[in-house]
């Protein structure tokens, strides 16, 4: 989709799907060319000939018609991978709207997320916001240098976003065999985290303590800096147990590695892309967007296919480096 809120659906367009098989700076492999449906979506199942090992794999989808593109990731995880979940609005934003002026980040929030990432946990960000806000929210996470992680949005407008959060986390646990270790959010998220049988000792809530919830969670009353000190010096945060996961997960903040090498690695790409007239009628303003690829065929092998990293769209010109317009 295009537009400031991903409202203009890209229908019936050919999209080339590429994957980096040996990240972070390997060659790009063209998997297939797909055609978007009426909702602007494409669905693709990776064949056995390209079966992925444990790791984080960049995905790039290039629209043949105008050379715009979207980035995402596929993460292949071993069973038993441990994760820490953060509710974006409840945990991070000190102000309300991510759609208006840039909301302030709670002091120390980024450091707490990075601490869990350094311990080897998969970072998962959840929000009750609709996926049409995806590009804005992910760009906001990137702008403030939040560590790399899976980002989950609601599929359109839903009446009960908290139930959507709970169902998503239950899916990770029941079908992908992941394990929740800790969770952060607001008082509204306590019921969500309790529904996945997370210990009250590992549910951390930002906000004023209430007697009703005092036995169901741990309140962060003195800010994230004090909380991080407690995690470090009181030994309340142990390293993730799965060594294979710790080695495979991508470290750092949001963003695709090796973007400038894409055209050099795939220098024959433009010979396969149909020509597009360069008149004014064909030049549209593009904004950051997120690839919304559905990977449903590999859940049984514990593949978490989600929107990873900072998504960007931009016009590609021969010989130019890929980046946001």
XYZ file of C-alpha atoms in Angstrom:
325
model
C 0.000 0.000 0.000
C 1.000 3.618 -0.517
C 0.217 6.843 1.268
C 0.824 8.337 4.727
C -1.493 5.748 6.304
C -1.003 2.904 3.806
C -4.464 3.597 2.431
C -3.849 3.296 -1.340
C -3.933 -0.404 -2.153
C -1.574 -1.750 -4.799
C -3.826 -4.160 -6.713
C -2.883 -6.526 -9.543
C 0.782 -5.511 -9.640
C 3.758 -7.815 -10.230
C 6.128 -7.990 -7.268
C 9.586 -9.606 -7.320
C 10.399 -11.314 -4.021
C 14.076 -11.466 -3.005
C 15.717 -13.013 0.049
C 19.239 -12.677 1.416
C 20.260 -16.271 2.081
C 23.504 -15.462 3.911
C 22.911 -12.297 5.944
C 23.982 -9.727 6.843
C 25.734 -8.982 3.529
C 25.211 -11.987 1.283
C 23.801 -12.291 -2.225
C 20.136 -11.567 -2.923
C 18.220 -14.540 -4.337
C 15.148 -13.958 -6.496
C 12.512 -16.374 -5.205
C 9.520 -15.640 -7.396
C 7.343 -13.010 -9.046
C 3.883 -12.644 -7.513
C 0.778 -10.606 -8.290
C -0.929 -8.629 -5.517
C -4.574 -9.368 -4.765
C -7.403 -6.864 -4.223
C -6.061 -6.124 -0.727
C -2.524 -5.472 -1.946
C -1.247 -8.713 -0.400
C 0.934 -11.494 -1.707
C 1.396 -14.922 -0.160
C 4.382 -17.167 -0.762
C 5.564 -20.457 0.708
C 9.308 -21.025 0.620
C 9.961 -24.342 -1.173
C 11.972 -27.180 0.315
C 14.794 -26.433 -2.124
C 15.371 -23.160 -0.263
C 14.559 -24.393 3.218
C 15.909 -21.907 5.760
C 18.087 -22.708 8.741
C 17.899 -20.898 12.059
C 18.482 -17.193 11.541
C 17.086 -13.808 10.507
C 16.667 -13.320 6.748
C 16.046 -9.949 5.040
C 13.220 -9.945 2.484
C 12.918 -7.331 -0.245
C 9.839 -6.980 -2.443
C 10.242 -4.833 -5.565
C 7.235 -3.587 -7.547
C 8.063 -4.036 -11.226
C 5.850 -1.185 -12.390
C 7.591 1.684 -10.597
C 10.565 0.079 -8.811
C 9.286 0.966 -5.357
C 10.020 -1.644 -2.734
C 9.299 -2.821 0.796
C 11.594 -4.520 3.311
C 10.829 -7.067 5.996
C 12.375 -10.112 7.647
C 11.652 -13.783 8.172
C 12.974 -15.290 11.369
C 13.483 -19.029 11.740
C 13.680 -20.077 15.376
C 14.309 -23.342 17.215
C 11.559 -24.617 19.486
C 11.768 -23.266 22.999
C 13.029 -19.817 21.984
C 12.409 -17.372 24.820
C 11.013 -13.911 24.181
C 10.295 -10.670 26.039
C 7.236 -8.728 24.896
C 6.661 -4.974 25.028
C 3.388 -3.145 24.452
C 4.433 -0.143 22.377
C 1.920 2.387 23.667
C 1.800 1.043 27.207
C 5.557 0.637 27.657
C 7.276 3.342 25.642
C 5.229 6.370 24.688
C 5.094 9.085 27.327
C 2.496 10.899 25.220
C -0.578 9.521 23.530
C -0.435 9.762 19.738
C 2.148 8.272 17.414
C 0.209 9.668 14.469
C 0.463 13.348 15.403
C 3.520 15.069 16.762
C 6.428 12.813 17.690
C 5.474 11.320 21.072
C 8.134 11.421 23.744
C 9.796 8.172 24.758
C 9.867 7.280 28.425
C 13.373 7.851 29.740
C 15.420 4.655 29.834
C 12.938 2.561 27.847
C 15.375 1.854 25.002
C 18.071 0.755 27.465
C 15.739 -1.775 29.086
C 14.834 -3.332 25.732
C 18.494 -3.455 24.729
C 19.350 -5.165 28.039
C 16.981 -8.032 27.260
C 18.283 -8.211 23.688
C 21.863 -8.453 24.968
C 20.799 -11.378 27.161
C 19.759 -13.266 24.031
C 15.971 -12.932 24.104
C 13.769 -12.492 21.063
C 12.190 -9.024 21.319
C 8.509 -8.787 20.392
C 6.608 -5.508 20.103
C 2.812 -5.651 20.203
C 0.229 -2.953 19.662
C -3.523 -2.708 19.326
C -3.102 -0.235 16.479
C -4.336 -1.218 12.990
C -1.789 -2.258 10.384
C -2.508 0.886 8.356
C -0.365 2.723 10.947
C 2.490 0.267 10.541
C 4.898 2.489 8.644
C 4.523 5.364 11.094
C 4.955 3.223 14.194
C 7.939 1.238 12.913
C 9.588 4.444 11.698
C 9.047 5.860 15.191
C 10.756 2.839 16.758
C 13.647 3.228 14.323
C 13.943 6.957 14.937
C 14.425 6.349 18.646
C 16.887 3.444 18.141
C 14.785 0.700 19.652
C 16.423 -2.726 19.321
C 15.468 -4.988 16.475
C 12.399 -7.160 17.002
C 9.155 -8.633 15.717
C 6.336 -6.084 15.441
C 2.691 -7.214 15.617
C -0.268 -5.059 14.573
C -4.000 -5.694 14.398
C -5.274 -6.776 11.002
C -7.293 -3.641 10.329
C -9.657 -2.079 12.844
C -10.733 -4.479 15.593
C -13.240 -4.048 18.414
C -11.086 -5.763 21.043
C -7.364 -5.027 20.509
C -6.434 -6.574 23.865
C -7.904 -9.901 22.779
C -5.954 -9.618 19.548
C -2.723 -9.172 21.532
C -3.535 -12.189 23.690
C -4.385 -14.385 20.700
C -1.152 -13.414 18.948
C 0.973 -14.328 21.976
C -0.948 -17.582 22.475
C -0.235 -18.439 18.829
C 3.497 -17.961 19.367
C 3.398 -20.280 22.359
C 1.031 -22.988 21.119
C 1.936 -23.235 17.422
C 5.513 -21.944 17.256
C 6.509 -23.387 20.654
C 8.090 -20.168 21.879
C 8.297 -19.288 25.576
C 7.372 -15.983 27.171
C 9.884 -14.890 29.811
C 8.852 -11.321 30.669
C 6.390 -8.672 29.536
C 6.000 -4.892 29.765
C 2.942 -2.702 29.326
C 0.242 -0.656 31.022
C -2.421 -1.755 33.481
C -4.623 -2.720 30.512
C -2.061 -5.346 29.500
C -2.031 -7.252 32.798
C -4.953 -9.466 31.751
C -3.268 -10.120 28.388
C -0.041 -11.302 29.981
C -1.840 -13.294 32.679
C -3.753 -15.147 29.957
C -0.491 -16.699 28.705
C 0.331 -17.926 32.232
C 3.181 -15.495 32.753
C 4.327 -15.188 36.358
C 3.327 -11.938 38.136
C 7.012 -11.555 38.998
C 7.775 -11.160 35.289
C 4.945 -8.799 34.353
C 6.246 -5.225 34.558
C 3.698 -2.416 34.424
C 4.275 1.287 33.866
C 1.832 3.418 35.802
C 0.432 4.191 39.201
C 0.113 1.086 41.424
C -3.386 -0.111 42.265
C -4.445 -2.448 45.041
C -6.495 -4.493 42.596
C -3.434 -5.414 40.503
C -0.779 -5.398 43.210
C -0.610 -9.197 43.365
C -0.765 -9.672 39.589
C 2.285 -7.724 38.427
C 5.358 -5.647 39.316
C 4.862 -1.890 39.029
C 7.698 0.262 37.676
C 7.254 3.273 39.928
C 10.693 4.926 39.819
C 11.261 4.908 36.080
C 13.121 2.636 33.694
C 16.600 3.638 34.874
C 15.909 2.376 38.399
C 14.225 -0.719 36.993
C 17.243 -1.495 34.801
C 19.528 -1.144 37.811
C 17.393 -3.693 39.661
C 17.547 -6.094 36.716
C 21.332 -5.817 36.549
C 22.381 -5.737 40.157
C 19.704 -7.883 41.799
C 20.182 -10.645 39.218
C 16.502 -10.546 38.255
C 17.266 -11.095 34.568
C 19.064 -14.269 33.505
C 20.454 -14.929 30.001
C 18.219 -16.764 27.541
C 18.749 -20.515 27.773
C 18.756 -21.439 24.081
C 22.308 -20.872 22.842
C 21.344 -21.436 19.180
C 18.783 -18.649 19.404
C 21.236 -16.239 20.989
C 23.677 -16.834 18.139
C 21.050 -16.479 15.406
C 19.106 -13.418 16.477
C 20.074 -10.162 14.846
C 21.463 -7.534 17.196
C 21.258 -3.794 16.868
C 18.452 -1.404 16.031
C 15.883 -1.351 13.246
C 17.127 -1.225 9.642
C 18.247 -3.500 6.838
C 21.972 -4.267 6.565
C 23.767 -3.840 3.283
C 21.096 -1.759 1.552
C 23.595 -0.078 -0.706
C 24.867 -3.439 -1.946
C 21.518 -4.628 -3.241
C 21.831 -3.266 -6.775
C 25.466 -4.304 -7.059
C 24.597 -7.819 -5.900
C 21.646 -7.966 -8.274
C 22.988 -5.869 -11.163
C 20.879 -7.759 -13.691
C 17.689 -6.876 -11.804
C 16.692 -4.064 -14.131
C 16.902 -6.259 -17.211
C 13.949 -8.176 -15.794
C 11.860 -5.159 -14.824
C 9.416 -3.804 -17.356
C 10.112 -0.288 -18.600
C 8.123 2.500 -16.996
C 7.534 5.901 -18.660
C 9.104 8.724 -16.705
C 6.386 11.309 -17.255
C 4.932 13.306 -14.359
C 1.820 11.128 -14.282
C 3.956 8.164 -13.229
C 5.783 9.881 -10.397
C 3.955 9.572 -7.128
C 5.133 10.538 -3.702
C 6.033 7.405 -1.817
C 6.358 7.087 1.907
C 7.730 4.419 4.188
C 5.726 1.243 4.065
C 5.964 -2.251 5.551
C 5.940 -5.500 3.606
C 2.873 -7.463 4.643
C 3.815 -10.913 3.455
C 1.870 -13.837 4.839
C 3.973 -16.907 5.567
C 1.601 -19.558 6.843
C 3.014 -22.783 5.460
C 5.993 -23.088 7.789
C 4.470 -22.642 11.241
C 5.019 -26.316 11.970
C 8.788 -25.820 11.747
C 8.676 -22.889 14.160
C 9.081 -20.125 11.632
C 8.027 -16.746 12.959
C 7.253 -14.747 9.852
C 6.607 -11.207 10.923
C 7.403 -7.668 9.967
C 11.005 -7.169 11.016
C 12.942 -3.982 10.933
C 12.423 -0.652 9.365
C 10.318 -0.842 6.212
C 11.057 1.566 3.442
C 9.766 2.295 -0.002
C 11.606 4.354 -2.553
C 12.096 4.704 -6.267
C 14.962 2.660 -7.654
C 17.125 4.115 -10.375
C 19.814 2.129 -12.226
C 23.119 2.392 -10.399
C 21.636 4.118 -7.359
C 21.792 2.835 -3.803
C 18.564 1.664 -2.241
C 17.156 3.796 0.549
C 14.136 5.816 1.579
C 13.103 8.523 -0.817
